[in-house]
Amino acid sequence: NIELNHFDGGVKAGQYLLSKGHKKVLCISDNNICMDSLRFQGLKSIIPQAQLRLVPSNTQERRLFYEKQIEELSEYTAVFAVSDFYAIDLLQFLQDHKIGVPDRISILGFDDIREGAHSNPPLTTIGQNHEMRAKTALEMLKKQKETGNHYETVCLPVAVVERESVKDLSKE
């Protein structure tokens, strides 16, 4: 089993946002269990006043939710989305409503999916070393083949992948 250090990813998100001057941070997720909960808990350990909003998983329902919450969203300087999918979706919503990213609201995702590097602006995210994950998987498969019953859980580190979706407020 190969896992990511989800809590540490939230910690790194909080440290990064705080280093950029963001203290009013919203976290969005469609649940508050398992890895999403760990990511939020990590964020909150660094930015205790961070808030969590559960968003609908259905795209149309989520858009309606954002429409109703647009004033509240505008109160935050940054949003940490527990997945790049939700980060990119929110980025597009905000742009559709003429709310600049990162000028008015910064967005930080999690996962470092390919689309994030190509979003406009490119998405800052918490990512993993994909080569390390592949190498670890091959090593684990080799051990499994050699021993016949090898089972192990490996927790891989994560790091900030800095792009352009987070504004540095500390310089203002």
mmCIF file with all atom_site columns, N, CA and C in Angstrom, residues 16-25 76-78 102-106 166-172:
data_model
loop_
_atom_site.group_PDB
_atom_site.id
_atom_site.type_symbol
_atom_site.label_atom_id
_atom_site.label_alt_id
_atom_site.label_comp_id
_atom_site.label_asym_id
_atom_site.label_entity_id
_atom_site.label_seq_id
_atom_site.pdbx_PDB_ins_code
_atom_site.Cartn_x
_atom_site.Cartn_y
_atom_site.Cartn_z
_atom_site.occupancy
_atom_site.B_iso_or_equiv
_atom_site.pdbx_formal_charge
_atom_site.auth_seq_id
_atom_site.auth_comp_id
_atom_site.auth_asym_id
_atom_site.auth_atom_id
_atom_site.pdbx_PDB_model_num
ATOM 1  N N  . TYR A 1 16  ? 2.847   27.327 3.588  1.00 0.00 ? 16  TYR A N  1
ATOM 2  C CA . TYR A 1 16  ? 3.056   28.078 2.350  1.00 0.00 ? 16  TYR A CA 1
ATOM 3  C C  . TYR A 1 16  ? 2.139   29.306 2.309  1.00 0.00 ? 16  TYR A C  1
ATOM 4  N N  . LEU A 1 17  ? 0.852   29.094 2.570  1.00 0.00 ? 17  LEU A N  1
ATOM 5  C CA . LEU A 1 17  ? -0.088  30.217 2.523  1.00 0.00 ? 17  LEU A CA 1
ATOM 6  C C  . LEU A 1 17  ? 0.265   31.276 3.569  1.00 0.00 ? 17  LEU A C  1
ATOM 7  N N  . LEU A 1 18  ? 0.624   30.841 4.764  1.00 0.00 ? 18  LEU A N  1
ATOM 8  C CA . LEU A 1 18  ? 1.010   31.775 5.816  1.00 0.00 ? 18  LEU A CA 1
ATOM 9  C C  . LEU A 1 18  ? 2.268   32.553 5.418  1.00 0.00 ? 18  LEU A C  1
ATOM 10 N N  . SER A 1 19  ? 3.224   31.887 4.784  1.00 0.00 ? 19  SER A N  1
ATOM 11 C CA . SER A 1 19  ? 4.456   32.566 4.346  1.00 0.00 ? 19  SER A CA 1
ATOM 12 C C  . SER A 1 19  ? 4.162   33.614 3.273  1.00 0.00 ? 19  SER A C  1
ATOM 13 N N  . LYS A 1 20  ? 3.042   33.450 2.592  1.00 0.00 ? 20  LYS A N  1
ATOM 14 C CA . LYS A 1 20  ? 2.634   34.413 1.562  1.00 0.00 ? 20  LYS A CA 1
ATOM 15 C C  . LYS A 1 20  ? 1.678   35.465 2.122  1.00 0.00 ? 20  LYS A C  1
ATOM 16 N N  . GLY A 1 21  ? 1.484   35.459 3.455  1.00 0.00 ? 21  GLY A N  1
ATOM 17 C CA . GLY A 1 21  ? 0.670   36.486 4.095  1.00 0.00 ? 21  GLY A CA 1
ATOM 18 C C  . GLY A 1 21  ? -0.806  36.177 4.203  1.00 0.00 ? 21  GLY A C  1
ATOM 19 N N  . HIS A 1 22  ? -1.213  34.954 3.889  1.00 0.00 ? 22  HIS A N  1
ATOM 20 C CA . HIS A 1 22  ? -2.636  34.587 3.934  1.00 0.00 ? 22  HIS A CA 1
ATOM 21 C C  . HIS A 1 22  ? -3.009  34.063 5.319  1.00 0.00 ? 22  HIS A C  1
ATOM 22 N N  . LYS A 1 23  ? -3.962  34.755 5.951  1.00 0.00 ? 23  LYS A N  1
ATOM 23 C CA . LYS A 1 23  ? -4.446  34.332 7.270  1.00 0.00 ? 23  LYS A CA 1
ATOM 24 C C  . LYS A 1 23  ? -5.927  33.980 7.232  1.00 0.00 ? 23  LYS A C  1
ATOM 25 N N  . LYS A 1 24  ? -6.636  34.495 6.251  1.00 0.00 ? 24  LYS A N  1
ATOM 26 C CA . LYS A 1 24  ? -8.067  34.211 6.104  1.00 0.00 ? 24  LYS A CA 1
ATOM 27 C C  . LYS A 1 24  ? -8.206  33.177 4.989  1.00 0.00 ? 24  LYS A C  1
ATOM 28 N N  . VAL A 1 25  ? -8.201  31.903 5.413  1.00 0.00 ? 25  VAL A N  1
ATOM 29 C CA . VAL A 1 25  ? -8.128  30.787 4.466  1.00 0.00 ? 25  VAL A CA 1
ATOM 30 C C  . VAL A 1 25  ? -9.355  29.899 4.601  1.00 0.00 ? 25  VAL A C  1
ATOM 31 N N  . TYR A 1 76  ? -12.390 35.661 1.824  1.00 0.00 ? 76  TYR A N  1
ATOM 32 C CA . TYR A 1 76  ? -11.138 34.942 2.065  1.00 0.00 ? 76  TYR A CA 1
ATOM 33 C C  . TYR A 1 76  ? -10.070 35.426 1.102  1.00 0.00 ? 76  TYR A C  1
ATOM 34 N N  . THR A 1 77  ? -8.809  35.386 1.570  1.00 0.00 ? 77  THR A N  1
ATOM 35 C CA . THR A 1 77  ? -7.709  35.751 0.673  1.00 0.00 ? 77  THR A CA 1
ATOM 36 C C  . THR A 1 77  ? -7.203  34.531 -0.081 1.00 0.00 ? 77  THR A C  1
ATOM 37 N N  . ALA A 1 78  ? -7.476  33.334 0.473  1.00 0.00 ? 78  ALA A N  1
ATOM 38 C CA . ALA A 1 78  ? -7.002  32.107 -0.179 1.00 0.00 ? 78  ALA A CA 1
ATOM 39 C C  . ALA A 1 78  ? -7.951  30.962 0.081  1.00 0.00 ? 78  ALA A C  1
ATOM 40 N N  . PRO A 1 102 ? -4.733  35.173 -9.123 1.00 0.00 ? 102 PRO A N  1
ATOM 41 C CA . PRO A 1 102 ? -4.707  35.259 -7.664 1.00 0.00 ? 102 PRO A CA 1
ATOM 42 C C  . PRO A 1 102 ? -4.924  36.664 -7.108 1.00 0.00 ? 102 PRO A C  1
ATOM 43 N N  . ASP A 1 103 ? -5.233  37.650 -7.957 1.00 0.00 ? 103 ASP A N  1
ATOM 44 C CA . ASP A 1 103 ? -5.308  39.031 -7.480 1.00 0.00 ? 103 ASP A CA 1
ATOM 45 C C  . ASP A 1 103 ? -6.318  39.237 -6.356 1.00 0.00 ? 103 ASP A C  1
ATOM 46 N N  . ARG A 1 104 ? -7.494  38.642 -6.464 1.00 0.00 ? 104 ARG A N  1
ATOM 47 C CA . ARG A 1 104 ? -8.506  38.800 -5.402 1.00 0.00 ? 104 ARG A CA 1
ATOM 48 C C  . ARG A 1 104 ? -8.566  37.597 -4.479 1.00 0.00 ? 104 ARG A C  1
ATOM 49 N N  . ILE A 1 105 ? -8.428  36.410 -5.027 1.00 0.00 ? 105 ILE A N  1
ATOM 50 C CA . ILE A 1 105 ? -8.436  35.184 -4.225 1.00 0.00 ? 105 ILE A CA 1
ATOM 51 C C  . ILE A 1 105 ? -7.352  34.258 -4.766 1.00 0.00 ? 105 ILE A C  1
ATOM 52 N N  . SER A 1 106 ? -6.519  33.778 -3.866 1.00 0.00 ? 106 SER A N  1
ATOM 53 C CA . SER A 1 106 ? -5.497  32.801 -4.239 1.00 0.00 ? 106 SER A CA 1
ATOM 54 C C  . SER A 1 106 ? -6.077  31.402 -4.090 1.00 0.00 ? 106 SER A C  1
ATOM 55 N N  . VAL A 1 166 ? -1.232  31.657 -6.417 1.00 0.00 ? 166 VAL A N  1
ATOM 56 C CA . VAL A 1 166 ? -1.202  32.207 -5.063 1.00 0.00 ? 166 VAL A CA 1
ATOM 57 C C  . VAL A 1 166 ? -0.447  33.530 -5.090 1.00 0.00 ? 166 VAL A C  1
ATOM 58 N N  . LYS A 1 167 ? -1.119  34.550 -4.594 1.00 0.00 ? 167 LYS A N  1
ATOM 59 C CA . LYS A 1 167 ? -0.530  35.891 -4.535 1.00 0.00 ? 167 LYS A CA 1
ATOM 60 C C  . LYS A 1 167 ? 0.270   36.033 -3.242 1.00 0.00 ? 167 LYS A C  1
ATOM 61 N N  . ASP A 1 168 ? 1.398   36.716 -3.317 1.00 0.00 ? 168 ASP A N  1
ATOM 62 C CA . ASP A 1 168 ? 2.223   36.982 -2.152 1.00 0.00 ? 168 ASP A CA 1
ATOM 63 C C  . ASP A 1 168 ? 1.755   38.285 -1.504 1.00 0.00 ? 168 ASP A C  1
ATOM 64 N N  . LEU A 1 169 ? 0.949   38.164 -0.447 1.00 0.00 ? 169 LEU A N  1
ATOM 65 C CA . LEU A 1 169 ? 0.453   39.335 0.264  1.00 0.00 ? 169 LEU A CA 1
ATOM 66 C C  . LEU A 1 169 ? 1.485   39.904 1.226  1.00 0.00 ? 169 LEU A C  1
ATOM 67 N N  . SER A 1 170 ? 2.518   39.115 1.539  1.00 0.00 ? 170 SER A N  1
ATOM 68 C CA . SER A 1 170 ? 3.513   39.560 2.512  1.00 0.00 ? 170 SER A CA 1
ATOM 69 C C  . SER A 1 170 ? 4.347   40.725 1.998  1.00 0.00 ? 170 SER A C  1
ATOM 70 N N  . LYS A 1 171 ? 4.310   40.971 0.701  1.00 0.00 ? 171 LYS A N  1
ATOM 71 C CA . LYS A 1 171 ? 5.087   42.068 0.099  1.00 0.00 ? 171 LYS A CA 1
ATOM 72 C C  . LYS A 1 171 ? 4.266   43.359 -0.022 1.00 0.00 ? 171 LYS A C  1
ATOM 73 N N  . GLU A 1 172 ? 3.022   43.291 0.402  1.00 0.00 ? 172 GLU A N  1
ATOM 74 C CA . GLU A 1 172 ? 2.152   44.481 0.281  1.00 0.00 ? 172 GLU A CA 1
ATOM 75 C C  . GLU A 1 172 ? 2.173   45.323 1.526  1.00 0.00 ? 172 GLU A C  1
#
